[in-house]
Coordinates of C-alpha atoms and ligand atoms in Angstrom, one line a residue:
M8 CA -131.5 -71.2 -76.4
S9 CA -131.7 -68.0 -74.4
D10 CA -134.7 -67.5 -72.1
I11 CA -136.2 -64.9 -74.2
R12 CA -139.9 -65.8 -75.0
V13 CA -142.0 -63.1 -76.6
R14 CA -145.3 -63.2 -78.6
F15 CA -147.5 -61.7 -81.0
A16 CA -151.1 -62.1 -79.6
P17 CA -153.4 -60.5 -82.2
S18 CA -157.4 -60.6 -81.8
P19 CA -158.9 -62.2 -85.2
T20 CA -161.5 -59.3 -85.5
G21 CA -159.8 -57.8 -88.8
F22 CA -157.0 -58.5 -91.2
L23 CA -153.4 -58.2 -90.3
H24 CA -152.7 -54.3 -90.1
V25 CA -149.8 -52.3 -90.6
G26 CA -149.7 -51.7 -86.9
G27 CA -150.1 -55.2 -86.1
A28 CA -147.5 -56.5 -88.5
R29 CA -145.3 -53.8 -87.0
T30 CA -145.7 -55.2 -83.5
A31 CA -145.3 -58.8 -84.8
L32 CA -142.1 -57.8 -86.7
F33 CA -140.1 -56.3 -83.5
N34 CA -141.1 -59.2 -81.5
W35 CA -139.9 -61.5 -84.2
L36 CA -136.8 -59.5 -84.7
Y37 CA -136.0 -59.4 -80.9
A38 CA -136.6 -63.3 -80.6
R39 CA -134.4 -64.1 -83.7
Q40 CA -131.5 -61.7 -82.7
M41 CA -131.5 -63.4 -79.0
G42 CA -132.0 -66.7 -80.3
G43 CA -135.3 -66.7 -78.0
V44 CA -138.6 -68.1 -79.2
F45 CA -141.4 -66.2 -80.9
V46 CA -144.9 -67.3 -79.7
L47 CA -148.0 -66.7 -81.9
R48 CA -151.2 -66.6 -79.8
I49 CA -154.6 -65.8 -81.3
E50 CA -156.6 -63.7 -78.7
D51 CA -160.3 -65.1 -79.7
T52 CA -162.0 -64.7 -76.2
D53 CA -164.3 -62.2 -78.0
R54 CA -166.1 -65.0 -79.9
A55 CA -168.7 -62.5 -81.4
R56 CA -166.2 -60.3 -83.3
S57 CA -163.4 -63.0 -83.9
S58 CA -163.6 -65.1 -86.9
D59 CA -161.5 -68.2 -88.4
E60 CA -161.4 -66.3 -91.7
M61 CA -159.6 -63.4 -90.2
S62 CA -157.3 -65.9 -88.0
Q63 CA -156.4 -67.4 -91.3
A64 CA -155.9 -64.0 -92.8
I65 CA -153.7 -62.9 -90.0
L66 CA -151.4 -66.2 -90.4
D67 CA -151.3 -65.6 -94.2
G68 CA -150.1 -62.0 -93.7
M69 CA -147.5 -63.2 -91.2
E70 CA -146.1 -66.0 -93.5
W71 CA -146.2 -63.7 -96.4
L72 CA -143.8 -61.2 -94.4
G73 CA -141.8 -64.1 -93.4
L74 CA -142.5 -63.8 -89.7
D75 CA -142.4 -67.4 -88.9
W76 CA -143.6 -68.4 -85.1
D77 CA -141.4 -71.2 -83.2
E78 CA -144.8 -72.0 -80.9
G79 CA -148.6 -71.8 -81.7
P80 CA -150.8 -70.7 -82.8
Y81 CA -152.1 -71.2 -79.5
H82 CA -155.7 -69.8 -78.9
Q83 CA -156.9 -67.8 -76.0
A84 CA -159.8 -69.6 -75.7
D85 CA -157.9 -72.8 -75.2
G86 CA -156.8 -71.6 -71.6
I87 CA -160.2 -70.7 -70.5
D88 CA -159.9 -73.4 -67.5
Q89 CA -156.8 -71.9 -66.0
H90 CA -158.2 -68.4 -66.3
R91 CA -161.0 -69.8 -64.3
V92 CA -158.1 -70.9 -61.6
E93 CA -156.6 -67.4 -61.5
V94 CA -160.1 -65.9 -60.9
Q95 CA -160.7 -68.3 -58.1
K96 CA -157.2 -67.6 -56.9
L97 CA -158.1 -64.0 -56.9
L98 CA -161.4 -64.4 -54.8
D99 CA -159.8 -66.9 -52.1
S100 CA -157.0 -64.2 -51.6
G101 CA -159.3 -61.1 -51.3
H102 CA -158.2 -59.6 -54.5
G103 CA -161.4 -60.5 -56.1
Y104 CA -164.9 -60.0 -55.1
R105 CA -168.3 -61.0 -56.7
C106 CA -170.4 -58.0 -58.0
F107 CA -174.3 -58.8 -58.0
C108 CA -175.3 -55.1 -59.5
P109 CA -177.3 -55.5 -62.3
P110 CA -176.2 -53.8 -65.6
D111 CA -179.0 -51.1 -65.8
V112 CA -178.2 -50.3 -62.4
L113 CA -174.4 -49.8 -63.3
Q114 CA -175.8 -47.9 -66.5
E115 CA -177.7 -45.4 -64.5
K116 CA -175.0 -44.6 -62.1
R117 CA -172.4 -44.1 -64.9
E118 CA -174.8 -41.8 -66.7
R119 CA -175.8 -40.0 -63.6
M120 CA -171.8 -39.2 -63.0
E121 CA -171.3 -38.1 -66.5
K122 CA -174.3 -35.6 -66.2
E123 CA -172.7 -34.4 -63.0
G124 CA -169.6 -33.9 -65.2
G125 CA -167.4 -36.5 -62.9
S126 CA -164.4 -37.5 -64.7
G127 CA -163.4 -41.4 -65.3
Y128 CA -166.4 -43.4 -64.0
R129 CA -165.4 -45.8 -61.4
Y130 CA -167.6 -48.6 -59.9
D131 CA -168.7 -47.4 -56.4
R132 CA -167.8 -50.9 -54.7
T133 CA -171.2 -51.4 -53.5
C134 CA -170.6 -55.2 -53.6
L135 CA -167.3 -54.9 -51.7
D136 CA -169.6 -54.7 -48.5
V137 CA -171.3 -57.9 -49.4
D138 CA -170.1 -60.5 -46.5
G139 CA -168.0 -63.1 -48.3
A140 CA -170.4 -66.1 -47.0
E141 CA -173.3 -64.3 -48.3
A142 CA -171.7 -63.7 -51.4
E143 CA -170.8 -67.2 -52.0
R144 CA -174.1 -68.4 -51.3
R145 CA -175.9 -66.1 -53.5
A146 CA -173.3 -67.2 -56.5
M147 CA -174.4 -71.1 -55.4
S148 CA -177.9 -70.1 -55.8
G149 CA -177.4 -69.1 -59.3
E150 CA -177.8 -65.2 -58.9
P151 CA -176.1 -63.5 -62.0
H152 CA -172.9 -61.8 -60.9
T153 CA -169.4 -60.6 -62.3
V154 CA -165.9 -61.0 -60.6
R155 CA -164.3 -57.9 -60.1
F156 CA -160.4 -57.1 -59.1
R157 CA -160.1 -55.1 -56.1
V158 CA -157.5 -52.5 -56.9
P159 CA -155.5 -51.4 -54.0
D160 CA -154.6 -48.2 -53.2
G161 CA -151.1 -46.4 -54.4
E162 CA -149.6 -46.5 -57.5
T163 CA -148.3 -49.0 -60.0
A164 CA -145.1 -48.5 -61.8
W165 CA -142.7 -50.2 -63.9
A166 CA -139.6 -49.8 -66.1
D167 CA -140.8 -49.8 -69.6
L168 CA -138.3 -50.6 -72.2
V169 CA -139.4 -47.9 -74.3
H170 CA -140.8 -45.3 -72.2
D171 CA -138.7 -45.8 -69.1
E172 CA -140.4 -45.2 -65.7
V173 CA -144.0 -45.3 -66.0
C174 CA -146.4 -44.9 -63.0
F175 CA -150.2 -44.8 -62.7
S176 CA -152.1 -43.8 -59.6
N177 CA -154.6 -46.6 -58.4
E178 CA -157.0 -44.1 -58.2
D179 CA -157.5 -43.9 -61.6
I180 CA -158.0 -47.4 -61.9
D181 CA -161.5 -48.9 -61.7
D182 CA -162.3 -52.1 -59.8
F183 CA -162.4 -53.8 -63.4
I184 CA -164.2 -57.0 -64.0
V185 CA -162.4 -60.2 -64.7
L186 CA -164.9 -62.7 -65.1
R187 CA -168.2 -61.9 -67.0
T188 CA -171.8 -62.7 -65.8
D189 CA -171.7 -65.8 -68.4
G190 CA -168.5 -67.1 -67.0
T191 CA -166.1 -66.1 -69.7
P192 CA -162.7 -64.3 -68.4
V193 CA -162.0 -60.8 -70.1
Y194 CA -158.8 -60.1 -71.8
M195 CA -157.3 -58.2 -69.1
L196 CA -157.2 -61.6 -67.0
A197 CA -156.7 -64.1 -69.9
V198 CA -153.7 -62.3 -71.2
V199 CA -152.0 -62.3 -67.8
S200 CA -152.6 -65.8 -67.3
D201 CA -151.6 -66.9 -70.9
D202 CA -148.5 -64.9 -70.8
A203 CA -147.4 -66.4 -67.4
E204 CA -148.5 -69.9 -68.5
M205 CA -146.5 -69.5 -71.7
G206 CA -143.4 -68.1 -69.6
I207 CA -143.3 -64.7 -71.8
S208 CA -140.2 -62.8 -70.8
H209 CA -141.1 -59.5 -72.7
V210 CA -144.4 -58.0 -73.7
L211 CA -143.7 -55.7 -76.7
R212 CA -147.1 -54.0 -78.1
G213 CA -148.5 -50.9 -79.4
D214 CA -148.7 -47.9 -76.6
D215 CA -152.3 -47.9 -77.2
H216 CA -151.9 -50.8 -74.4
L217 CA -150.0 -48.4 -72.0
S218 CA -153.0 -48.0 -70.1
N219 CA -153.7 -51.7 -69.8
T220 CA -150.4 -52.5 -68.3
P221 CA -151.0 -51.2 -64.7
K222 CA -154.0 -53.3 -64.6
Q223 CA -152.2 -56.3 -65.6
L224 CA -149.2 -55.7 -63.4
L225 CA -151.7 -55.6 -60.7
L226 CA -153.0 -59.1 -61.4
Y227 CA -149.4 -60.5 -61.8
R228 CA -148.8 -59.1 -58.4
A229 CA -152.0 -60.0 -56.5
L230 CA -151.6 -63.8 -58.2
G231 CA -148.0 -63.9 -57.5
L232 CA -146.9 -64.4 -61.0
P233 CA -143.5 -63.5 -62.4
E234 CA -143.7 -60.3 -64.4
P235 CA -142.7 -60.2 -67.9
R236 CA -140.8 -56.8 -69.0
F237 CA -143.0 -54.5 -70.8
G238 CA -142.1 -52.2 -74.0
H239 CA -144.8 -50.1 -75.8
L240 CA -144.1 -49.3 -79.4
P241 CA -144.7 -45.7 -80.6
M242 CA -148.1 -45.1 -82.3
I243 CA -147.8 -45.0 -86.3
L244 CA -149.4 -42.0 -87.7
G245 CA -150.5 -40.9 -91.1
P246 CA -148.6 -38.2 -93.2
D247 CA -151.3 -35.6 -92.0
G248 CA -150.2 -36.2 -88.4
R249 CA -153.4 -38.1 -87.2
R250 CA -153.4 -41.8 -86.0
L251 CA -153.0 -44.1 -89.1
S252 CA -156.4 -45.3 -90.4
K253 CA -158.2 -46.4 -93.6
R254 CA -158.5 -42.6 -94.6
H255 CA -155.0 -42.6 -95.2
G256 CA -155.2 -45.4 -97.8
A257 CA -154.4 -49.2 -97.5
T258 CA -153.7 -50.2 -93.8
A259 CA -154.0 -54.2 -94.3
V260 CA -150.9 -55.9 -95.3
S261 CA -152.6 -57.8 -97.8
E262 CA -153.4 -54.6 -99.6
Y263 CA -149.6 -53.9 -100.2
R264 CA -149.0 -57.3 -101.5
D265 CA -151.6 -56.9 -104.1
A266 CA -150.2 -53.7 -105.0
G267 CA -146.9 -55.0 -105.8
I268 CA -145.0 -54.4 -102.6
L269 CA -142.3 -57.1 -101.5
P270 CA -142.4 -58.5 -98.1
Q271 CA -138.6 -57.7 -97.4
A272 CA -139.5 -54.1 -98.4
L273 CA -142.4 -53.9 -96.0
D274 CA -140.5 -55.5 -93.3
N275 CA -137.7 -52.8 -93.6
F276 CA -140.2 -50.0 -93.9
L277 CA -142.1 -51.3 -90.9
A278 CA -139.0 -51.6 -88.7
L279 CA -138.3 -48.0 -89.1
L280 CA -141.4 -47.1 -87.7
G281 CA -140.4 -46.5 -84.6
W282 CA -136.9 -48.1 -84.6
N283 CA -133.6 -46.8 -86.1
P284 CA -130.0 -48.4 -86.5
G285 CA -128.4 -45.4 -85.1
D286 CA -126.9 -44.3 -88.3
D287 CA -128.3 -43.3 -91.7
Q288 CA -128.5 -46.9 -93.4
E289 CA -132.0 -47.3 -94.6
I290 CA -132.3 -50.2 -96.7
M291 CA -131.8 -53.5 -94.8
L292 CA -132.5 -57.0 -95.7
E293 CA -133.9 -59.6 -93.2
H294 CA -130.5 -60.6 -91.8
E295 CA -129.5 -57.0 -91.3
L296 CA -132.5 -56.2 -89.6
I297 CA -132.0 -59.1 -87.2
A298 CA -128.4 -58.2 -86.4
R299 CA -129.0 -54.6 -85.9
F300 CA -132.2 -54.5 -84.2
S301 CA -132.1 -53.2 -80.6
L302 CA -134.9 -52.1 -77.8
E303 CA -132.4 -49.4 -76.8
R304 CA -133.2 -47.8 -80.2
I305 CA -136.8 -48.0 -80.1
G306 CA -138.1 -44.5 -80.0
K307 CA -141.0 -42.8 -77.8
K308 CA -142.0 -40.3 -80.5
S309 CA -144.9 -41.3 -82.6
A310 CA -143.7 -42.7 -86.2
V311 CA -145.1 -41.3 -89.6
F312 CA -146.0 -43.9 -92.1
D313 CA -145.0 -42.1 -95.3
P314 CA -146.5 -44.3 -98.4
E315 CA -144.1 -42.5 -101.0
K316 CA -141.1 -43.9 -98.8
L317 CA -142.6 -47.3 -98.8
D318 CA -142.5 -47.2 -102.8
W319 CA -139.2 -45.8 -102.9
M320 CA -137.8 -48.6 -100.5
N321 CA -139.7 -51.5 -102.5
G322 CA -137.8 -49.9 -105.5
Q323 CA -134.5 -50.4 -103.5
H324 CA -135.4 -53.8 -102.8
I325 CA -136.5 -54.6 -106.3
M326 CA -132.8 -53.8 -107.3
L327 CA -131.6 -55.8 -104.8
M328 CA -133.2 -59.1 -106.1
D329 CA -131.8 -61.6 -108.1
A330 CA -133.5 -61.2 -111.4
H331 CA -134.6 -65.0 -111.8
E332 CA -136.3 -64.3 -108.3
L333 CA -137.9 -61.3 -109.5
G334 CA -139.0 -62.9 -112.4
R335 CA -140.8 -65.6 -110.3
L336 CA -143.0 -62.9 -108.7
V337 CA -144.0 -61.1 -111.8
A338 CA -144.6 -63.8 -113.9
P339 CA -148.1 -64.9 -112.2
L340 CA -149.2 -61.2 -113.1
L341 CA -148.4 -61.5 -116.5
I342 CA -149.9 -64.9 -116.8
E343 CA -153.1 -63.6 -115.3
E344 CA -153.3 -61.0 -118.1
G345 CA -153.1 -63.8 -120.4
L346 CA -149.8 -62.3 -122.0
T347 CA -147.8 -65.6 -121.6
T348 CA -147.7 -68.8 -120.0
E349 CA -145.5 -70.5 -117.7
E350 CA -144.2 -72.8 -120.1
E351 CA -143.4 -70.2 -122.3
L352 CA -141.6 -68.4 -119.5
E353 CA -139.8 -71.5 -118.5
D354 CA -138.5 -71.9 -122.2
R355 CA -137.3 -68.5 -122.1
A356 CA -136.0 -68.3 -118.7
D357 CA -132.9 -66.6 -119.3
W358 CA -134.4 -64.0 -121.6
F359 CA -137.2 -63.2 -119.0
A360 CA -134.2 -62.7 -116.4
T361 CA -132.6 -60.2 -118.9
L362 CA -135.9 -58.5 -119.1
M363 CA -136.4 -58.0 -115.4
E364 CA -132.7 -56.8 -114.9
L365 CA -133.5 -54.2 -117.8
L366 CA -136.7 -53.1 -116.0
Q367 CA -135.5 -53.5 -112.2
P368 CA -134.2 -49.8 -111.9
R369 CA -137.1 -48.6 -113.7
A370 CA -140.0 -49.5 -111.5
R371 CA -140.9 -49.4 -107.7
T372 CA -143.4 -52.1 -107.6
L373 CA -144.0 -55.6 -108.9
T374 CA -147.1 -54.3 -110.7
A375 CA -145.3 -51.5 -112.3
I376 CA -142.6 -54.1 -113.7
A377 CA -145.6 -56.2 -115.1
E378 CA -147.1 -53.1 -116.9
Q379 CA -143.5 -52.3 -118.4
A380 CA -143.0 -55.8 -119.2
R381 CA -146.2 -56.3 -121.3
I382 CA -144.7 -54.6 -124.4
F383 CA -142.4 -57.2 -124.6
L384 CA -144.9 -60.0 -124.3
A385 CA -148.0 -58.7 -126.1
T386 CA -148.9 -59.7 -129.6
D387 CA -150.3 -56.6 -130.5
I388 CA -149.6 -53.2 -129.3
E389 CA -151.8 -50.0 -129.2
Y390 CA -150.1 -46.7 -130.2
E391 CA -150.3 -43.8 -127.7
E392 CA -152.3 -41.1 -129.3
K393 CA -149.9 -38.2 -128.2
A394 CA -146.8 -40.0 -129.2
V395 CA -148.4 -40.7 -132.9
G396 CA -149.2 -36.8 -133.1
K397 CA -145.6 -36.3 -132.1
H398 CA -143.6 -38.6 -133.8
W399 CA -145.5 -40.0 -136.7
K400 CA -146.9 -36.7 -138.1
D401 CA -145.6 -37.1 -141.5
A402 CA -146.7 -40.6 -142.5
D403 CA -144.5 -40.8 -145.6
S404 CA -141.4 -40.0 -144.3
V405 CA -142.1 -42.2 -141.3
I406 CA -142.8 -45.2 -143.5
E407 CA -139.3 -44.6 -145.3
R408 CA -137.5 -44.3 -142.0
L409 CA -139.0 -47.5 -140.7
T410 CA -138.0 -49.1 -143.9
V411 CA -134.5 -47.8 -143.5
V412 CA -134.4 -49.1 -139.7
Q413 CA -135.5 -52.6 -140.7
R414 CA -132.8 -52.8 -143.0
A415 CA -130.5 -51.8 -140.3
F416 CA -131.8 -54.7 -138.1
D417 CA -131.3 -57.2 -141.2
E418 CA -127.9 -56.3 -141.2
V419 CA -127.1 -57.7 -137.7
V420 CA -129.3 -60.4 -137.7
E421 CA -126.6 -62.9 -137.4
D422 CA -124.9 -60.8 -134.5
W423 CA -128.0 -59.8 -132.5
N424 CA -126.5 -57.9 -129.2
P425 CA -127.5 -54.4 -128.3
G426 CA -124.1 -53.0 -129.1
R427 CA -124.3 -54.1 -132.7
I428 CA -127.8 -53.2 -132.8
E429 CA -126.9 -49.6 -131.8
E430 CA -124.0 -49.4 -134.2
A431 CA -126.4 -50.3 -137.0
L432 CA -128.8 -47.9 -136.2
R433 CA -126.2 -45.1 -135.6
A434 CA -124.8 -45.9 -139.1
A435 CA -128.2 -45.9 -140.8
A436 CA -129.0 -42.3 -139.5
E437 CA -125.6 -41.0 -140.8
R438 CA -126.2 -42.7 -144.2
E439 CA -129.6 -41.0 -144.2
G440 CA -128.4 -37.6 -142.8
V441 CA -130.9 -37.5 -140.1
G442 CA -130.4 -37.2 -136.5
F443 CA -130.4 -40.3 -134.4
G444 CA -133.4 -39.2 -132.4
K445 CA -135.3 -38.8 -135.7
L446 CA -134.6 -42.5 -136.5
V447 CA -135.2 -43.6 -132.8
H448 CA -138.3 -41.9 -131.8
P449 CA -140.7 -43.2 -134.6
L450 CA -138.7 -46.4 -134.1
R451 CA -139.6 -46.6 -130.2
L452 CA -143.3 -45.9 -131.2
A453 CA -143.5 -48.7 -133.4
L454 CA -142.0 -51.2 -131.0
T455 CA -143.2 -50.1 -127.8
G456 CA -146.6 -48.1 -128.8
G457 CA -145.3 -45.1 -126.6
S458 CA -142.4 -42.7 -126.4
A459 CA -140.7 -43.8 -123.3
S460 CA -139.1 -47.0 -122.8
P461 CA -135.5 -48.4 -121.7
G462 CA -132.7 -47.7 -124.4
I463 CA -133.8 -48.6 -128.0
D464 CA -130.7 -51.0 -128.4
Q465 CA -131.9 -53.1 -125.2
V466 CA -135.6 -53.2 -126.2
A467 CA -134.7 -54.1 -129.8
W468 CA -132.6 -56.9 -128.6
L469 CA -135.0 -58.4 -126.1
L470 CA -138.0 -58.1 -128.8
G471 CA -135.8 -60.2 -131.4
P472 CA -135.6 -59.8 -135.0
N473 CA -139.0 -61.7 -135.6
T474 CA -141.1 -59.4 -133.5
I475 CA -139.4 -56.4 -134.8
H476 CA -140.1 -57.1 -138.3
E477 CA -143.9 -57.8 -137.3
R478 CA -143.8 -54.5 -135.6
I479 CA -142.4 -52.5 -137.9
A480 CA -144.8 -54.1 -140.8
A481 CA -147.8 -53.5 -138.5
A482 CA -146.6 -49.7 -137.9
T483 CA -146.3 -49.2 -141.7
A484 CA -149.7 -50.6 -142.3
F485 CA -151.3 -48.4 -139.6
L486 CA -149.1 -45.3 -141.2
Q487 CA -150.4 -46.2 -144.4
S488 CA -154.0 -46.4 -143.7
R489 CA -153.5 -42.9 -142.1
S490 CA -151.9 -41.6 -145.0
S491 CA -154.4 -42.8 -147.7
A492 CA -157.1 -41.6 -145.1
E493 CA -155.5 -38.0 -144.9
L494 CA -155.3 -38.1 -148.9
H495 CA -159.0 -39.4 -149.3
G496 CA -160.4 -37.6 -146.1
Ligands
LIG520 N1 -155.0 -59.0 -78.5 C1 -154.6 -57.6 -78.3 C2 -154.6 -56.8 -79.5 O1 -154.9 -57.4 -80.5 C3 -153.3 -57.7 -77.7 C4 -153.1 -58.2 -76.3 C5 -151.4 -57.8 -76.3 O2 -150.7 -57.7 -76.9 O3 -151.3 -57.9 -74.9 O4 -154.8 -55.5 -79.2

């Protein structure tokens, strides 16, 4: 075991989003590569905005992505006693002080300052002048107050794992609150206390936290706690260059799952949002990501979330899958639609896997595979109006051609395989003196209801002689009713 300990610390105020999932993934990859420990901590100190349902949704999202954690889920709220101990230490050492300023007075000061055009409101330290013993006496008597951190002069710098040297002037940092009036610690303190308590060695998180880091470092230093290394992951933008948000479409991981995206494809895609392997390899499975991941190759530049690329990647991962495995993922979609049952698919497991193999290169999502699998399982099919207009214009001659192909199929019933099927169809076309297409297009429409499908030999092979017979009969009946309607209409 290495001494690398990383964590993912989501606030359960929403679903697991793409940005959060990317943070979780980078921490997980680093832990797995280094033989370290990946800790999950739910930051639920904001009780009003947190919910158990959201916590569960986050855990579900991580499980689906295969991001298993070694410790936790811990809950930030469980650390509250330790958080208060740290606050007391700050008070005792003079790094913290009690602030009795009522909220409305603070608000007024803030508004006045904004009106005067001042940039960046800072607390004016009124209560820093309250004598220590006096402050204790007022606190003991129950006077409402917060505890603030006394920001020292100077600057706060650190060697960021992504941004290299980062430095903030402490002048720009407010004497921030660490304990609220109701006695609850704020995130800024709780996160430091928890990370120290859990021995976190590396904090990898989105660069929206960049401005929190100097405050947290000041707390580590004031409390004499060992500092973790910090690395801030680049922002994720939508294709229009604006920060990724709902207006760009799906942002919750579960929405991608429901749209037929594979977890390994989403992991692969997320890994490349801000990291690159240093060459042009794009498709990587979990073990490759683990082997190739490196903090050094995390970029500073924002990453663009391109849904088109995700679809393409998903298609690539679908192709890499074992057909039986793919079938297990597609089956529920077909069962849900009432097209088949679990038992039926079990009975025809090899057939179903062959169908998956046929569709693998033709679809980019599980949903699209299910859609294309439909015609192989449906009991009746609908004919596309446009294809009917194109390939079934002359009903009588089409009926004749369908009779010819039925005969061709009958000839190879005993030797049912794609090669023989194609041979028989070609021989029939030759006998009839028509081009292969003239037989195949009307046939494809009869078998699939449309004008696009995998090779007709494969389609016919998988449908099997009985279904073919039924579909040709149904098509013939349909054409006959059309032809007599035309005669009499
Ligand atoms: N709970 C914080 C959030 O969800 C993350 C805190 C951290 O990573 O330090 O944004």
